Coordinates of C-alpha atoms in Angstrom, one line a residue:
M1 CA 0.0 0.0 0.0
S2 CA 1.4 3.5 -0.9
P3 CA 1.7 5.7 2.1
T4 CA -0.9 8.4 2.9
P5 CA 0.3 12.0 2.8
Y6 CA -0.8 14.7 5.3
L7 CA 1.1 17.3 3.7
E8 CA 1.9 17.7 -0.2
L9 CA 3.5 20.8 -1.6
E10 CA 3.9 21.4 -5.2
G11 CA 5.9 24.3 -6.8
V12 CA 5.0 26.4 -3.7
A13 CA 6.0 30.0 -3.4
A14 CA 5.6 31.9 -0.1
H15 CA 6.5 34.9 1.9
L16 CA 7.2 35.4 5.8
G17 CA 6.7 38.9 6.1
E18 CA 8.5 41.0 3.4
R19 CA 10.8 38.1 2.6
R20 CA 10.1 35.5 0.0
V21 CA 11.1 32.3 1.5
F22 CA 10.1 29.9 -1.1
D23 CA 10.1 30.0 -4.8
N24 CA 9.3 26.4 -6.0
L25 CA 9.1 24.2 -3.0
S26 CA 7.7 20.4 -3.5
L27 CA 7.6 18.3 -0.7
R28 CA 5.5 15.2 0.4
L29 CA 5.2 14.2 4.2
N30 CA 3.3 11.0 4.9
L31 CA 1.4 9.7 8.0
G32 CA 3.2 7.1 10.1
E33 CA 6.6 8.3 8.8
H34 CA 8.4 10.1 11.6
A35 CA 10.5 12.9 10.1
V36 CA 12.7 15.8 10.9
V37 CA 13.2 19.0 8.9
L38 CA 16.7 20.2 9.4
G39 CA 18.3 23.3 8.5
P40 CA 20.2 26.6 9.8
N41 CA 18.4 29.9 10.8
G42 CA 17.1 31.4 7.7
A43 CA 16.4 28.0 5.9
G44 CA 12.6 28.4 5.8
K45 CA 11.6 26.0 8.8
S46 CA 9.4 28.4 10.3
A47 CA 7.8 29.3 7.0
L48 CA 7.1 25.4 6.5
V49 CA 5.5 25.1 10.0
K50 CA 3.4 28.1 9.5
L51 CA 2.2 26.8 5.9
I52 CA 1.3 23.6 7.8
S53 CA -0.7 25.6 10.5
R54 CA -2.2 27.9 7.8
E55 CA -0.7 30.9 9.6
I56 CA 0.6 32.0 6.2
Y57 CA -0.6 30.7 2.7
P58 CA 1.3 30.1 -0.5
V59 CA 1.2 32.6 -3.6
V60 CA -1.4 31.8 -6.0
Q61 CA 0.2 30.6 -9.2
Q62 CA -0.4 28.3 -12.0
D63 CA 0.8 24.6 -11.4
S64 CA 1.3 25.3 -7.5
S65 CA -0.8 23.7 -4.8
L66 CA -0.7 22.9 -1.1
R67 CA -2.7 20.0 0.2
L68 CA -3.3 19.1 3.8
F69 CA -4.7 15.5 4.3
G70 CA -5.5 15.5 0.6
D71 CA -7.6 18.8 0.6
R72 CA -6.7 22.1 -0.8
T73 CA -9.1 23.9 1.4
V74 CA -9.2 23.3 5.2
N75 CA -11.2 23.9 7.9
L76 CA -9.0 25.4 10.5
W77 CA -11.0 23.8 13.6
Q78 CA -10.8 20.4 11.9
L79 CA -7.0 21.0 11.2
R80 CA -6.2 21.9 14.8
Q81 CA -7.9 18.5 15.7
R82 CA -5.6 16.6 13.5
I83 CA -2.4 18.6 13.8
G84 CA -0.9 19.4 17.2
L85 CA 1.7 22.1 17.2
V86 CA 4.2 22.9 19.8
S87 CA 6.4 26.0 19.1
S88 CA 8.1 28.8 21.0
D89 CA 5.8 31.4 19.0
L90 CA 2.9 29.7 20.8
E91 CA 4.5 29.8 24.1
R92 CA 5.2 33.5 23.9
L93 CA 1.4 34.0 23.4
Y94 CA 0.3 32.7 26.8
N95 CA -0.3 35.1 29.7
P96 CA 2.4 34.3 32.4
R97 CA -0.4 34.2 35.0
V98 CA -2.6 31.8 33.3
C99 CA -2.5 28.4 35.4
A100 CA -0.9 25.3 34.0
N101 CA -4.1 23.2 33.8
D102 CA -5.9 26.1 31.7
V103 CA -3.0 25.9 29.2
V104 CA -3.7 22.4 28.5
L105 CA -7.4 22.9 28.6
S106 CA -7.3 25.6 26.0
G107 CA -6.1 23.3 23.4
C108 CA -9.7 21.5 23.5
F109 CA -10.9 25.0 22.0
G110 CA -7.8 25.6 19.7
S111 CA -7.3 29.0 21.7
V112 CA -4.9 30.6 23.8
G113 CA -6.2 30.7 27.3
I114 CA -9.7 30.2 28.2
G115 CA -12.5 32.7 27.2
R116 CA -15.7 33.5 29.4
S117 CA -17.7 32.0 26.7
Q118 CA -15.8 28.8 26.6
T119 CA -17.1 26.1 29.3
P120 CA -15.2 22.9 29.6
T121 CA -17.0 19.6 29.7
P122 CA -16.5 16.8 32.2
A123 CA -15.0 15.0 29.4
M124 CA -12.5 17.6 28.6
Q125 CA -11.4 18.0 32.2
Q126 CA -10.9 14.4 32.4
R127 CA -8.7 14.3 29.2
V128 CA -6.6 17.1 30.5
A129 CA -6.1 15.5 33.8
E130 CA -5.3 12.1 32.1
L131 CA -2.6 13.8 29.9
M132 CA -1.1 15.8 32.6
D133 CA -0.6 12.6 34.7
Q134 CA 0.9 10.9 31.8
L135 CA 3.5 13.6 31.3
G136 CA 4.3 14.1 34.8
L137 CA 2.6 17.6 35.2
L138 CA -0.3 16.9 37.5
E139 CA 1.2 18.2 40.5
L140 CA 1.7 21.5 38.5
A141 CA -2.1 22.1 37.6
E142 CA -2.4 25.1 39.6
E143 CA 1.0 26.7 39.1
R144 CA 1.2 29.8 37.0
F145 CA 2.6 29.5 33.4
G146 CA 5.2 32.1 34.0
H147 CA 6.6 30.5 37.2
L148 CA 7.3 27.0 35.1
S149 CA 10.8 26.1 33.9
E150 CA 11.5 25.9 30.0
G151 CA 11.3 22.1 30.3
Q152 CA 7.8 22.1 32.1
R153 CA 6.4 24.7 29.8
R154 CA 7.4 22.6 26.8
R155 CA 6.0 19.3 28.1
L156 CA 2.8 21.3 29.1
L157 CA 2.4 22.7 25.4
I158 CA 2.9 19.2 24.2
A159 CA 0.1 17.9 26.6
R160 CA -1.8 20.8 25.0
A161 CA -1.2 19.8 21.3
S162 CA -2.2 16.1 22.3
V163 CA -5.8 16.8 23.7
H164 CA -7.5 15.9 20.5
K165 CA -5.2 12.9 19.8
P166 CA -3.8 14.4 16.7
D167 CA -2.6 12.4 13.5
V168 CA 0.6 14.6 13.5
L169 CA 2.3 16.4 16.3
V170 CA 4.7 19.2 14.7
L171 CA 7.7 20.0 17.3
D172 CA 9.1 23.0 16.2
E173 CA 12.5 23.6 17.9
P174 CA 11.3 21.6 21.1
T175 CA 14.7 21.5 22.9
N176 CA 15.8 25.1 22.5
A177 CA 16.8 26.7 25.9
L178 CA 16.6 23.6 27.6
D179 CA 19.3 22.5 30.0
L180 CA 20.9 18.9 29.8
K181 CA 18.2 17.2 32.2
A182 CA 15.4 18.9 30.8
R183 CA 16.3 18.2 27.3
H184 CA 17.0 14.5 28.0
Q185 CA 13.6 14.4 29.7
L186 CA 11.9 15.9 26.5
L187 CA 13.8 13.5 24.2
E188 CA 12.5 10.6 26.1
L189 CA 9.1 11.8 26.0
M190 CA 9.3 12.3 22.2
R191 CA 10.5 8.7 22.0
Q192 CA 7.2 7.7 23.8
L193 CA 5.1 9.8 21.7
S194 CA 6.7 8.2 18.6
C195 CA 5.4 4.9 19.7
G196 CA 1.8 6.0 20.5
G197 CA 0.4 6.3 17.1
T198 CA 0.9 9.9 16.3
T199 CA 3.3 10.7 13.4
L200 CA 6.0 13.3 14.8
L201 CA 7.4 16.1 12.5
L202 CA 10.6 17.5 14.3
V203 CA 11.5 21.0 13.1
T204 CA 15.0 21.8 14.3
H205 CA 18.6 22.9 13.7
Q206 CA 19.9 20.7 16.3
I207 CA 21.3 17.2 15.5
E208 CA 21.1 16.2 19.1
A209 CA 17.3 16.5 19.1
V210 CA 16.9 13.9 16.3
I211 CA 15.8 10.9 18.3
P212 CA 16.3 7.2 17.0
E213 CA 12.7 6.8 16.0
I214 CA 13.0 9.5 13.4
Q215 CA 13.1 7.8 10.1
R216 CA 13.5 10.5 7.4
C217 CA 15.5 13.8 7.3
V218 CA 14.6 16.7 5.1
M219 CA 17.3 19.3 4.7
L220 CA 16.3 22.8 4.0
K221 CA 18.8 25.4 2.9
A222 CA 17.9 29.0 1.9
G223 CA 14.3 28.0 0.9
Q224 CA 15.5 25.1 -1.1
L225 CA 15.1 21.3 -0.5
M226 CA 19.1 20.2 -0.3
A227 CA 18.4 16.6 0.8
D228 CA 15.8 14.1 1.5
G229 CA 15.7 10.5 2.4
P230 CA 16.1 8.0 5.1
C231 CA 18.2 9.4 8.1
D232 CA 21.0 6.7 7.7
Q233 CA 21.7 7.9 4.3
V234 CA 21.2 11.8 4.5
L235 CA 22.6 12.5 7.9
T236 CA 26.3 12.4 7.0
S237 CA 29.3 14.6 7.8
P238 CA 29.6 15.9 4.3
N239 CA 25.9 16.7 3.9
L240 CA 25.8 18.5 7.4
S241 CA 28.8 20.4 6.5
A242 CA 27.3 21.6 3.2
L243 CA 24.1 22.5 5.0
F244 CA 25.5 24.7 7.8
E245 CA 28.4 25.8 5.6
T246 CA 31.0 25.0 8.2
P247 CA 33.2 21.5 8.4
L248 CA 31.3 19.0 10.8
Q249 CA 32.0 15.6 11.7
L250 CA 29.0 13.4 12.7
L251 CA 29.2 11.0 15.5
S252 CA 26.6 8.2 16.5
A253 CA 25.9 6.4 19.7
N254 CA 22.8 4.3 20.9
G255 CA 20.7 5.6 17.8
Y256 CA 21.6 9.3 18.7
R257 CA 23.8 11.6 16.6
Q258 CA 26.0 14.5 17.6
V259 CA 28.4 16.9 15.7
L260 CA 31.8 17.9 16.3
P261 CA 34.1 20.5 14.4
G262 CA 35.2 18.9 11.3

């Protein structure tokens, strides 16, 4: 059976603010295939995430298309139920005074925070409690978001993104600003999520964040697809050196990878 795509880009051009990020990008990402989009700052990673979440739209032009789950037109509410997103942009949107429980609960409504007109159902409350328990966050339920560590906030946003049991979980630079302990805890959580039936899309510039379960590597450089294929074939010292424009040596141990100066 052929794989089922959740994202199909054909000859896409797109802008991020005033900057034209993509001119002719074609890419297909499939359900059930954990993948990493790897590239330096300015490569177009953030723009790709925003195309997936429909925060930006491609330039309308002939022979160009963007499909999500096979459709050109997307209901945003339905999309938020099928694709969970964790990003630093989302983290910055939250009021630091909101309690941790309400951060996760807001995912049920696809909102940032809980509005006066939004009344959580018992089923929603139960789902949130279950997720926070699974992710070791239950004791933090009443803590203010701004009082939590970076690692706790990141796990909280993963819980928020998981409330609808999405088909795809997009993790945009999830290990940024984490200390070693928090980073290792998050990587272990990612490994657990990868075995739970949700397709992971990791978007990062950090090789160390690529967990062993990631099967495919897409390298982006200056808005262009530089390489795409199985991690074992694409993640090499020459490719990484070309991608980041600096000599690099790739080391591997226990399924993880690390880079040293070449």
